[in-house]
Amino acid sequence: MQTPPKGEALALNNELMTKEWGRINPSDFPNLHREHCTLTDYHIDTYNCIAWSVGEKQFWISPPKTRDEFVKLYEIFGAEEIKKKDDPRVFAAGYLKNGVPTHAARVYNELWESKFGEGPRLTHPPTGLDGSNSYGSATIYFSTPYDPAGKLNQLRELVANRKPKTDLTPIRQNLEQHCQPLFKAFDDHLKAWEAACKKMSKDTLPAEYAQIQECNPLLALGPKILPLLVEKFPSGDFGFAAGLYDKLQSDHRYTVPADRVDIKCTLKAESLKIVDLYVEDFFNVIVRTALQNFEKPKKPFANRQELLKSNEFLDIAQQGWKVIPFMLDSYIKQHREGKASLWHIVLEEFNNPKGQTDKPIAASTKADFDKWIDWFNKVTPQQWSDGDHKLYEKYQNDI
């Protein structure tokens, strides 16, 4: 087993030690006594017990919600479950209450060590936390997280301060000029939700943030707010919004897989991964190219039938309705610059397919533009989700 850290005796009767002891809410631990503990790190909110149990001090890893996910989390970092607590291979002990993971401690033979949430890190007797109303008891044990696949390093890289290659801010600013009702609703509801989220425990998972009532008005706005939401957390600061993103994003190619509990339990990591998936993979690689190709087709479209059969249109239809905010961005730019635009036809087909017609197609008018801006402000999630099924197959096979 590991060698315990030296630390400072909490029994020292001074103001600093008394404050640190008070930060753990000692009344919640009837079997924990100050004279049996040493202080190994002062209170800090950058990491917690789960993170420290795998040797990490740079980020916060919230406990998963099931025992199986708890085991999976440690397995991702190269640890394995140990059946006996006196096995010399034991590195960490996991606590569960009513079957739900709550806490983890480092194991040093006859001495254990815990980081108490945002509070201090202490060594304590193995039974010191037993009987806690918050933690339950230590019921599961893990070996050293030797991390053969480098998952911990990948997580470190995800949460490191960085900027995405592509910035959605210009798109947000462009849409905001013409979609003020939507943006006001989004900003107002987001502020109210964020205020409610800040009152919740730091161990709250993204999916739980998205279940509170203050999130419902944002869900009611539907998937059209996805680029606005993602634009808010390019550096991971809006990590709590990852659960809302998951509810709005219908294409699971652009969500974090459920079995990556290491990312799912680390707010900043999940939000940064979403930026990679949505901004870099979806928008920058796929959507940007499709939009540019449609605006500058290999040859002009003679009529609607020819437009709908074109690869340029099919590449857009293949993405479904989630491409519409970016389509509106392009539409606004062309309208502002006085360029001929055909985006009104694409929007028309997405909403009410007209299919084959040999009638000549006309460029967008101001009336067309105003109509579709108004539609984007008002379109409901039900219309959006109902319209996002097999668009590509329809145009590929039926026209």
PDB file of N, CA and C in Angstrom, residues 134-229:
ATOM      1  N   SER A 134     -24.159  11.716   4.982  1.00  0.00           N
ATOM      2  CA  SER A 134     -23.906  12.080   3.588  1.00  0.00           C
ATOM      3  C   SER A 134     -23.257  10.958   2.799  1.00  0.00           C
ATOM      4  N   TYR A 135     -22.284  10.277   3.395  1.00  0.00           N
ATOM      5  CA  TYR A 135     -21.437   9.364   2.635  1.00  0.00           C
ATOM      6  C   TYR A 135     -21.855   7.901   2.688  1.00  0.00           C
ATOM      7  N   GLY A 136     -22.586   7.495   3.733  1.00  0.00           N
ATOM      8  CA  GLY A 136     -22.859   6.074   3.867  1.00  0.00           C
ATOM      9  C   GLY A 136     -21.630   5.368   4.402  1.00  0.00           C
ATOM     10  N   SER A 137     -21.182   4.323   3.709  1.00  0.00           N
ATOM     11  CA  SER A 137     -20.008   3.586   4.185  1.00  0.00           C
ATOM     12  C   SER A 137     -19.176   3.095   3.015  1.00  0.00           C
ATOM     13  N   ALA A 138     -17.910   2.761   3.317  1.00  0.00           N
ATOM     14  CA  ALA A 138     -16.998   2.231   2.295  1.00  0.00           C
ATOM     15  C   ALA A 138     -17.376   0.788   1.995  1.00  0.00           C
ATOM     16  N   THR A 139     -17.773   0.519   0.764  1.00  0.00           N
ATOM     17  CA  THR A 139     -18.240  -0.822   0.411  1.00  0.00           C
ATOM     18  C   THR A 139     -17.586  -1.372  -0.851  1.00  0.00           C
ATOM     19  N   ILE A 140     -16.726  -0.595  -1.476  1.00  0.00           N
ATOM     20  CA  ILE A 140     -16.111  -1.037  -2.726  1.00  0.00           C
ATOM     21  C   ILE A 140     -14.677  -0.525  -2.755  1.00  0.00           C
ATOM     22  N   TYR A 141     -13.772  -1.345  -3.309  1.00  0.00           N
ATOM     23  CA  TYR A 141     -12.344  -1.020  -3.244  1.00  0.00           C
ATOM     24  C   TYR A 141     -11.704  -1.174  -4.619  1.00  0.00           C
ATOM     25  N   PHE A 142     -10.686  -0.360  -4.869  1.00  0.00           N
ATOM     26  CA  PHE A 142     -10.060  -0.330  -6.184  1.00  0.00           C
ATOM     27  C   PHE A 142      -8.539  -0.387  -6.071  1.00  0.00           C
ATOM     28  N   SER A 143      -7.932  -0.951  -7.114  1.00  0.00           N
ATOM     29  CA  SER A 143      -6.476  -1.013  -7.184  1.00  0.00           C
ATOM     30  C   SER A 143      -5.917   0.309  -7.707  1.00  0.00           C
ATOM     31  N   THR A 144      -4.608   0.377  -7.828  1.00  0.00           N
ATOM     32  CA  THR A 144      -3.939   1.587  -8.311  1.00  0.00           C
ATOM     33  C   THR A 144      -4.365   1.915  -9.741  1.00  0.00           C
ATOM     34  N   PRO A 145      -4.768   3.146 -10.044  1.00  0.00           N
ATOM     35  CA  PRO A 145      -5.151   3.537 -11.407  1.00  0.00           C
ATOM     36  C   PRO A 145      -3.919   3.797 -12.272  1.00  0.00           C
ATOM     37  N   TYR A 146      -3.374   2.729 -12.836  1.00  0.00           N
ATOM     38  CA  TYR A 146      -2.133   2.883 -13.609  1.00  0.00           C
ATOM     39  C   TYR A 146      -2.376   3.430 -15.008  1.00  0.00           C
ATOM     40  N   ASP A 147      -3.647   3.495 -15.443  1.00  0.00           N
ATOM     41  CA  ASP A 147      -4.031   4.243 -16.649  1.00  0.00           C
ATOM     42  C   ASP A 147      -3.249   3.849 -17.901  1.00  0.00           C
ATOM     43  N   PRO A 148      -3.320   2.589 -18.329  1.00  0.00           N
ATOM     44  CA  PRO A 148      -2.537   2.154 -19.496  1.00  0.00           C
ATOM     45  C   PRO A 148      -2.934   2.827 -20.799  1.00  0.00           C
ATOM     46  N   ALA A 149      -4.213   3.229 -20.914  1.00  0.00           N
ATOM     47  CA  ALA A 149      -4.677   3.839 -22.169  1.00  0.00           C
ATOM     48  C   ALA A 149      -4.527   5.356 -22.159  1.00  0.00           C
ATOM     49  N   GLY A 150      -3.984   5.887 -21.081  1.00  0.00           N
ATOM     50  CA  GLY A 150      -3.771   7.334 -21.023  1.00  0.00           C
ATOM     51  C   GLY A 150      -5.042   8.149 -20.913  1.00  0.00           C
ATOM     52  N   LYS A 151      -6.139   7.549 -20.390  1.00  0.00           N
ATOM     53  CA  LYS A 151      -7.413   8.271 -20.305  1.00  0.00           C
ATOM     54  C   LYS A 151      -7.327   9.465 -19.360  1.00  0.00           C
ATOM     55  N   LEU A 152      -6.559   9.316 -18.285  1.00  0.00           N
ATOM     56  CA  LEU A 152      -6.421  10.432 -17.354  1.00  0.00           C
ATOM     57  C   LEU A 152      -5.689  11.595 -18.014  1.00  0.00           C
ATOM     58  N   ASN A 153      -4.685  11.270 -18.817  1.00  0.00           N
ATOM     59  CA  ASN A 153      -3.979  12.332 -19.547  1.00  0.00           C
ATOM     60  C   ASN A 153      -4.896  13.002 -20.566  1.00  0.00           C
ATOM     61  N   GLN A 154      -5.752  12.191 -21.207  1.00  0.00           N
ATOM     62  CA  GLN A 154      -6.710  12.762 -22.160  1.00  0.00           C
ATOM     63  C   GLN A 154      -7.658  13.729 -21.455  1.00  0.00           C
ATOM     64  N   LEU A 155      -8.070  13.341 -20.248  1.00  0.00           N
ATOM     65  CA  LEU A 155      -8.954  14.199 -19.473  1.00  0.00           C
ATOM     66  C   LEU A 155      -8.235  15.484 -19.076  1.00  0.00           C
ATOM     67  N   ARG A 156      -6.980  15.361 -18.698  1.00  0.00           N
ATOM     68  CA  ARG A 156      -6.190  16.551 -18.351  1.00  0.00           C
ATOM     69  C   ARG A 156      -6.096  17.505 -19.543  1.00  0.00           C
ATOM     70  N   GLU A 157      -5.887  16.936 -20.721  1.00  0.00           N
ATOM     71  CA  GLU A 157      -5.779  17.772 -21.920  1.00  0.00           C
ATOM     72  C   GLU A 157      -7.103  18.462 -22.228  1.00  0.00           C
ATOM     73  N   LEU A 158      -8.216  17.741 -21.982  1.00  0.00           N
ATOM     74  CA  LEU A 158      -9.526  18.330 -22.239  1.00  0.00           C
ATOM     75  C   LEU A 158      -9.799  19.529 -21.340  1.00  0.00           C
ATOM     76  N   VAL A 159      -9.413  19.419 -20.069  1.00  0.00           N
ATOM     77  CA  VAL A 159      -9.756  20.490 -19.135  1.00  0.00           C
ATOM     78  C   VAL A 159      -8.700  21.587 -19.070  1.00  0.00           C
ATOM     79  N   ALA A 160      -7.598  21.410 -19.787  1.00  0.00           N
ATOM     80  CA  ALA A 160      -6.581  22.464 -19.818  1.00  0.00           C
ATOM     81  C   ALA A 160      -7.159  23.709 -20.490  1.00  0.00           C
ATOM     82  N   ASN A 161      -6.710  24.877 -20.082  1.00  0.00           N
ATOM     83  CA  ASN A 161      -7.190  26.120 -20.693  1.00  0.00           C
ATOM     84  C   ASN A 161      -6.819  26.153 -22.167  1.00  0.00           C
ATOM     85  N   ARG A 162      -7.808  26.324 -23.013  1.00  0.00           N
ATOM     86  CA  ARG A 162      -7.552  26.348 -24.447  1.00  0.00           C
ATOM     87  C   ARG A 162      -8.712  27.048 -25.141  1.00  0.00           C
ATOM     88  N   LYS A 163      -8.495  27.409 -26.372  1.00  0.00           N
ATOM     89  CA  LYS A 163      -9.537  28.027 -27.174  1.00  0.00           C
ATOM     90  C   LYS A 163      -9.858  27.111 -28.352  1.00  0.00           C
ATOM     91  N   PRO A 164     -11.137  26.991 -28.720  1.00  0.00           N
ATOM     92  CA  PRO A 164     -11.475  26.174 -29.886  1.00  0.00           C
ATOM     93  C   PRO A 164     -10.934  26.807 -31.161  1.00  0.00           C
ATOM     94  N   LYS A 165     -10.721  25.979 -32.154  1.00  0.00           N
ATOM     95  CA  LYS A 165     -10.204  26.482 -33.425  1.00  0.00           C
ATOM     96  C   LYS A 165     -11.221  27.391 -34.115  1.00  0.00           C
ATOM     97  N   THR A 166     -12.490  27.075 -33.931  1.00  0.00           N
ATOM     98  CA  THR A 166     -13.553  27.831 -34.591  1.00  0.00           C
ATOM     99  C   THR A 166     -14.414  28.538 -33.552  1.00  0.00           C
ATOM    100  N   ASP A 167     -14.698  29.799 -33.777  1.00  0.00           N
ATOM    101  CA  ASP A 167     -15.480  30.605 -32.844  1.00  0.00           C
ATOM    102  C   ASP A 167     -16.883  30.819 -33.410  1.00  0.00           C
ATOM    103  N   LEU A 168     -17.907  30.464 -32.644  1.00  0.00           N
ATOM    104  CA  LEU A 168     -19.289  30.651 -33.091  1.00  0.00           C
ATOM    105  C   LEU A 168     -19.808  32.064 -32.836  1.00  0.00           C
ATOM    106  N   THR A 169     -19.010  32.902 -32.194  1.00  0.00           N
ATOM    107  CA  THR A 169     -19.480  34.245 -31.842  1.00  0.00           C
ATOM    108  C   THR A 169     -19.968  35.047 -33.051  1.00  0.00           C
ATOM    109  N   PRO A 170     -19.248  35.056 -34.190  1.00  0.00           N
ATOM    110  CA  PRO A 170     -19.762  35.813 -35.349  1.00  0.00           C
ATOM    111  C   PRO A 170     -21.131  35.327 -35.814  1.00  0.00           C
ATOM    112  N   ILE A 171     -21.378  34.028 -35.721  1.00  0.00           N
ATOM    113  CA  ILE A 171     -22.682  33.491 -36.122  1.00  0.00           C
ATOM    114  C   ILE A 171     -23.755  33.969 -35.153  1.00  0.00           C
ATOM    115  N   ARG A 172     -23.458  33.904 -33.858  1.00  0.00           N
ATOM    116  CA  ARG A 172     -24.423  34.396 -32.872  1.00  0.00           C
ATOM    117  C   ARG A 172     -24.735  35.872 -33.107  1.00  0.00           C
ATOM    118  N   GLN A 173     -23.711  36.673 -33.331  1.00  0.00           N
ATOM    119  CA  GLN A 173     -23.914  38.117 -33.534  1.00  0.00           C
ATOM    120  C   GLN A 173     -24.738  38.385 -34.785  1.00  0.00           C
ATOM    121  N   ASN A 174     -24.514  37.606 -35.819  1.00  0.00           N
ATOM    122  CA  ASN A 174     -25.254  37.782 -37.068  1.00  0.00           C
ATOM    123  C   ASN A 174     -26.731  37.433 -36.887  1.00  0.00           C
ATOM    124  N   LEU A 175     -26.997  36.308 -36.218  1.00  0.00           N
ATOM    125  CA  LEU A 175     -28.378  35.900 -35.979  1.00  0.00           C
ATOM    126  C   LEU A 175     -29.094  36.875 -35.049  1.00  0.00           C
ATOM    127  N   GLU A 176     -28.367  37.379 -34.070  1.00  0.00           N
ATOM    128  CA  GLU A 176     -28.984  38.233 -33.054  1.00  0.00           C
ATOM    129  C   GLU A 176     -29.570  39.507 -33.652  1.00  0.00           C
ATOM    130  N   GLN A 177     -28.976  40.015 -34.727  1.00  0.00           N
ATOM    131  CA  GLN A 177     -29.460  41.246 -35.351  1.00  0.00           C
ATOM    132  C   GLN A 177     -30.890  41.104 -35.860  1.00  0.00           C
ATOM    133  N   HIS A 178     -31.271  39.890 -36.264  1.00  0.00           N
ATOM    134  CA  HIS A 178     -32.588  39.682 -36.871  1.00  0.00           C
ATOM    135  C   HIS A 178     -33.502  38.792 -36.030  1.00  0.00           C
ATOM    136  N   CYS A 179     -32.989  38.220 -34.964  1.00  0.00           N
ATOM    137  CA  CYS A 179     -33.786  37.278 -34.163  1.00  0.00           C
ATOM    138  C   CYS A 179     -33.821  37.720 -32.703  1.00  0.00           C
ATOM    139  N   GLN A 180     -34.084  38.996 -32.487  1.00  0.00           N
ATOM    140  CA  GLN A 180     -34.032  39.538 -31.130  1.00  0.00           C
ATOM    141  C   GLN A 180     -35.035  38.897 -30.173  1.00  0.00           C
ATOM    142  N   PRO A 181     -36.266  38.563 -30.612  1.00  0.00           N
ATOM    143  CA  PRO A 181     -37.182  37.898 -29.674  1.00  0.00           C
ATOM    144  C   PRO A 181     -36.621  36.572 -29.156  1.00  0.00           C
ATOM    145  N   LEU A 182     -36.019  35.799 -30.054  1.00  0.00           N
ATOM    146  CA  LEU A 182     -35.427  34.526 -29.651  1.00  0.00           C
ATOM    147  C   LEU A 182     -34.265  34.747 -28.688  1.00  0.00           C
ATOM    148  N   PHE A 183     -33.403  35.696 -29.013  1.00  0.00           N
ATOM    149  CA  PHE A 183     -32.216  35.918 -28.192  1.00  0.00           C
ATOM    150  C   PHE A 183     -32.581  36.464 -26.815  1.00  0.00           C
ATOM    151  N   LYS A 184     -33.584  37.330 -26.755  1.00  0.00           N
ATOM    152  CA  LYS A 184     -33.992  37.851 -25.449  1.00  0.00           C
ATOM    153  C   LYS A 184     -34.527  36.724 -24.579  1.00  0.00           C
ATOM    154  N   ALA A 185     -35.360  35.874 -25.175  1.00  0.00           N
ATOM    155  CA  ALA A 185     -35.900  34.740 -24.423  1.00  0.00           C
ATOM    156  C   ALA A 185     -34.774  33.812 -23.967  1.00  0.00           C
ATOM    157  N   PHE A 186     -33.843  33.534 -24.879  1.00  0.00           N
ATOM    158  CA  PHE A 186     -32.716  32.652 -24.545  1.00  0.00           C
ATOM    159  C   PHE A 186     -31.883  33.233 -23.404  1.00  0.00           C
ATOM    160  N   ASP A 187     -31.506  34.493 -23.515  1.00  0.00           N
ATOM    161  CA  ASP A 187     -30.659  35.113 -22.489  1.00  0.00           C
ATOM    162  C   ASP A 187     -31.365  35.183 -21.138  1.00  0.00           C
ATOM    163  N   ASP A 188     -32.642  35.554 -21.143  1.00  0.00           N
ATOM    164  CA  ASP A 188     -33.386  35.666 -19.880  1.00  0.00           C
ATOM    165  C   ASP A 188     -33.513  34.304 -19.198  1.00  0.00           C
ATOM    166  N   HIS A 189     -33.893  33.294 -19.971  1.00  0.00           N
ATOM    167  CA  HIS A 189     -34.075  31.960 -19.390  1.00  0.00           C
ATOM    168  C   HIS A 189     -32.740  31.358 -18.952  1.00  0.00           C
ATOM    169  N   LEU A 190     -31.688  31.644 -19.715  1.00  0.00           N
ATOM    170  CA  LEU A 190     -30.373  31.108 -19.361  1.00  0.00           C
ATOM    171  C   LEU A 190     -29.877  31.699 -18.042  1.00  0.00           C
ATOM    172  N   LYS A 191     -30.074  32.992 -17.858  1.00  0.00           N
ATOM    173  CA  LYS A 191     -29.651  33.639 -16.609  1.00  0.00           C
ATOM    174  C   LYS A 191     -30.401  33.056 -15.416  1.00  0.00           C
ATOM    175  N   ALA A 192     -31.702  32.844 -15.578  1.00  0.00           N
ATOM    176  CA  ALA A 192     -32.499  32.285 -14.482  1.00  0.00           C
ATOM    177  C   ALA A 192     -32.055  30.862 -14.164  1.00  0.00           C
ATOM    178  N   TRP A 193     -31.785  30.085 -15.208  1.00  0.00           N
ATOM    179  CA  TRP A 193     -31.344  28.698 -15.011  1.00  0.00           C
ATOM    180  C   TRP A 193     -29.963  28.658 -14.369  1.00  0.00           C
ATOM    181  N   GLU A 194     -29.056  29.500 -14.853  1.00  0.00           N
ATOM    182  CA  GLU A 194     -27.705  29.529 -14.297  1.00  0.00           C
ATOM    183  C   GLU A 194     -27.738  29.885 -12.813  1.00  0.00           C
ATOM    184  N   ALA A 195     -28.570  30.844 -12.441  1.00  0.00           N
ATOM    185  CA  ALA A 195     -28.676  31.236 -11.032  1.00  0.00           C
ATOM    186  C   ALA A 195     -29.155  30.067 -10.180  1.00  0.00           C
ATOM    187  N   ALA A 196     -30.110  29.294 -10.709  1.00  0.00           N
ATOM    188  CA  ALA A 196     -30.608  28.130  -9.972  1.00  0.00           C
ATOM    189  C   ALA A 196     -29.540  27.043  -9.883  1.00  0.00           C
ATOM    190  N   CYS A 197     -28.783  26.856 -10.955  1.00  0.00           N
ATOM    191  CA  CYS A 197     -27.734  25.830 -10.970  1.00  0.00           C
ATOM    192  C   CYS A 197     -26.638  26.139  -9.953  1.00  0.00           C
ATOM    193  N   LYS A 198     -26.329  27.410  -9.779  1.00  0.00           N
ATOM    194  CA  LYS A 198     -25.256  27.797  -8.857  1.00  0.00           C
ATOM    195  C   LYS A 198     -25.601  27.477  -7.408  1.00  0.00           C
ATOM    196  N   LYS A 199     -26.874  27.293  -7.126  1.00  0.00           N
ATOM    197  CA  LYS A 199     -27.299  26.952  -5.768  1.00  0.00           C
ATOM    198  C   LYS A 199     -27.222  25.450  -5.507  1.00  0.00           C
ATOM    199  N   MET A 200     -26.966  24.665  -6.544  1.00  0.00           N
ATOM    200  CA  MET A 200     -26.925  23.216  -6.412  1.00  0.00           C
ATOM    201  C   MET A 200     -25.523  22.747  -6.044  1.00  0.00           C
ATOM    202  N   SER A 201     -25.439  21.519  -5.565  1.00  0.00           N
ATOM    203  CA  SER A 201     -24.153  20.939  -5.172  1.00  0.00           C
ATOM    204  C   SER A 201     -23.198  20.881  -6.353  1.00  0.00           C
ATOM    205  N   LYS A 202     -21.916  21.038  -6.062  1.00  0.00           N
ATOM    206  CA  LYS A 202     -20.919  20.963  -7.129  1.00  0.00           C
ATOM    207  C   LYS A 202     -20.804  19.547  -7.676  1.00  0.00           C
ATOM    208  N   ASP A 203     -21.332  18.565  -6.943  1.00  0.00           N
ATOM    209  CA  ASP A 203     -21.319  17.181  -7.414  1.00  0.00           C
ATOM    210  C   ASP A 203     -22.486  16.880  -8.346  1.00  0.00           C
ATOM    211  N   THR A 204     -23.333  17.866  -8.619  1.00  0.00           N
ATOM    212  CA  THR A 204     -24.455  17.669  -9.532  1.00  0.00           C
ATOM    213  C   THR A 204     -23.943  17.373 -10.936  1.00  0.00           C
ATOM    214  N   LEU A 205     -24.538  16.372 -11.570  1.00  0.00           N
ATOM    215  CA  LEU A 205     -24.152  16.012 -12.932  1.00  0.00           C
ATOM    216  C   LEU A 205     -24.953  16.840 -13.943  1.00  0.00           C
ATOM    217  N   PRO A 206     -24.419  17.021 -15.161  1.00  0.00           N
ATOM    218  CA  PRO A 206     -25.120  17.828 -16.172  1.00  0.00           C
ATOM    219  C   PRO A 206     -26.560  17.404 -16.405  1.00  0.00           C
ATOM    220  N   ALA A 207     -26.811  16.095 -16.442  1.00  0.00           N
ATOM    221  CA  ALA A 207     -28.170  15.615 -16.688  1.00  0.00           C
ATOM    222  C   ALA A 207     -29.131  16.085 -15.599  1.00  0.00           C
ATOM    223  N   GLU A 208     -28.631  16.226 -14.373  1.00  0.00           N
ATOM    224  CA  GLU A 208     -29.484  16.671 -13.264  1.00  0.00           C
ATOM    225  C   GLU A 208     -29.764  18.166 -13.342  1.00  0.00           C
ATOM    226  N   TYR A 209     -28.795  18.942 -13.785  1.00  0.00           N
ATOM    227  CA  TYR A 209     -29.045  20.374 -13.981  1.00  0.00           C
ATOM    228  C   TYR A 209     -30.186  20.581 -14.983  1.00  0.00           C
ATOM    229  N   ALA A 210     -30.250  19.707 -15.980  1.00  0.00           N
ATOM    230  CA  ALA A 210     -31.257  19.854 -17.035  1.00  0.00           C
ATOM    231  C   ALA A 210     -32.637  19.376 -16.609  1.00  0.00           C
ATOM    232  N   GLN A 211     -32.757  18.840 -15.386  1.00  0.00           N
ATOM    233  CA  GLN A 211     -34.039  18.325 -14.912  1.00  0.00           C
ATOM    234  C   GLN A 211     -34.796  19.311 -14.025  1.00  0.00           C
ATOM    235  N   ILE A 212     -34.153  20.411 -13.638  1.00  0.00           N
ATOM    236  CA  ILE A 212     -34.840  21.357 -12.759  1.00  0.00           C
ATOM    237  C   ILE A 212     -35.799  22.227 -13.574  1.00  0.00           C
ATOM    238  N   GLN A 213     -36.798  22.783 -12.909  1.00  0.00           N
ATOM    239  CA  GLN A 213     -37.866  23.491 -13.628  1.00  0.00           C
ATOM    240  C   GLN A 213     -37.368  24.731 -14.371  1.00  0.00           C
ATOM    241  N   GLU A 214     -36.287  25.346 -13.869  1.00  0.00           N
ATOM    242  CA  GLU A 214     -35.768  26.543 -14.536  1.00  0.00           C
ATOM    243  C   GLU A 214     -35.195  26.237 -15.911  1.00  0.00           C
ATOM    244  N   CYS A 215     -34.958  24.961 -16.194  1.00  0.00           N
ATOM    245  CA  CYS A 215     -34.435  24.577 -17.508  1.00  0.00           C
ATOM    246  C   CYS A 215     -35.544  24.418 -18.549  1.00  0.00           C
ATOM    247  N   ASN A 216     -36.780  24.223 -18.094  1.00  0.00           N
ATOM    248  CA  ASN A 216     -37.882  23.936 -19.021  1.00  0.00           C
ATOM    249  C   ASN A 216     -38.107  25.011 -20.082  1.00  0.00           C
ATOM    250  N   PRO A 217     -38.037  26.310 -19.740  1.00  0.00           N
ATOM    251  CA  PRO A 217     -38.218  27.328 -20.793  1.00  0.00           C
ATOM    252  C   PRO A 217     -37.160  27.248 -21.891  1.00  0.00           C
ATOM    253  N   LEU A 218     -35.948  26.824 -21.544  1.00  0.00           N
ATOM    254  CA  LEU A 218     -34.905  26.660 -22.561  1.00  0.00           C
ATOM    255  C   LEU A 218     -35.205  25.457 -23.440  1.00  0.00           C
ATOM    256  N   LEU A 219     -35.667  24.379 -22.830  1.00  0.00           N
ATOM    257  CA  LEU A 219     -36.057  23.206 -23.617  1.00  0.00           C
ATOM    258  C   LEU A 219     -37.196  23.559 -24.571  1.00  0.00           C
ATOM    259  N   ALA A 220     -38.077  24.450 -24.133  1.00  0.00           N
ATOM    260  CA  ALA A 220     -39.217  24.847 -24.967  1.00  0.00           C
ATOM    261  C   ALA A 220     -38.784  25.627 -26.203  1.00  0.00           C
ATOM    262  N   LEU A 221     -37.613  26.244 -26.162  1.00  0.00           N
ATOM    263  CA  LEU A 221     -37.112  26.958 -27.343  1.00  0.00           C
ATOM    264  C   LEU A 221     -36.633  25.991 -28.416  1.00  0.00           C
ATOM    265  N   GLY A 222     -36.253  24.784 -28.023  1.00  0.00           N
ATOM    266  CA  GLY A 222     -35.903  23.756 -28.994  1.00  0.00           C
ATOM    267  C   GLY A 222     -34.473  23.789 -29.495  1.00  0.00           C
ATOM    268  N   PRO A 223     -34.147  22.890 -30.435  1.00  0.00           N
ATOM    269  CA  PRO A 223     -32.768  22.722 -30.926  1.00  0.00           C
ATOM    270  C   PRO A 223     -32.180  23.933 -31.641  1.00  0.00           C
ATOM    271  N   LYS A 224     -33.022  24.907 -31.996  1.00  0.00           N
ATOM    272  CA  LYS A 224     -32.474  26.075 -32.694  1.00  0.00           C
ATOM    273  C   LYS A 224     -31.516  26.873 -31.814  1.00  0.00           C
ATOM    274  N   ILE A 225     -31.556  26.632 -30.483  1.00  0.00           N
ATOM    275  CA  ILE A 225     -30.649  27.377 -29.599  1.00  0.00           C
ATOM    276  C   ILE A 225     -29.309  26.662 -29.408  1.00  0.00           C
ATOM    277  N   LEU A 226     -29.115  25.512 -30.049  1.00  0.00           N
ATOM    278  CA  LEU A 226     -27.862  24.764 -29.853  1.00  0.00           C
ATOM    279  C   LEU A 226     -26.608  25.603 -30.112  1.00  0.00           C
ATOM    280  N   PRO A 227     -26.507  26.296 -31.248  1.00  0.00           N
ATOM    281  CA  PRO A 227     -25.282  27.084 -31.455  1.00  0.00           C
ATOM    282  C   PRO A 227     -25.132  28.215 -30.443  1.00  0.00           C
ATOM    283  N   LEU A 228     -26.248  28.759 -29.965  1.00  0.00           N
ATOM    284  CA  LEU A 228     -26.183  29.812 -28.951  1.00  0.00           C
ATOM    285  C   LEU A 228     -25.673  29.240 -27.635  1.00  0.00           C
ATOM    286  N   LEU A 229     -26.125  28.040 -27.310  1.00  0.00           N
ATOM    287  CA  LEU A 229     -25.713  27.389 -26.069  1.00  0.00           C
ATOM    288  C   LEU A 229     -24.239  27.010 -26.101  1.00  0.00           C
TER     289      LEU A 229
END
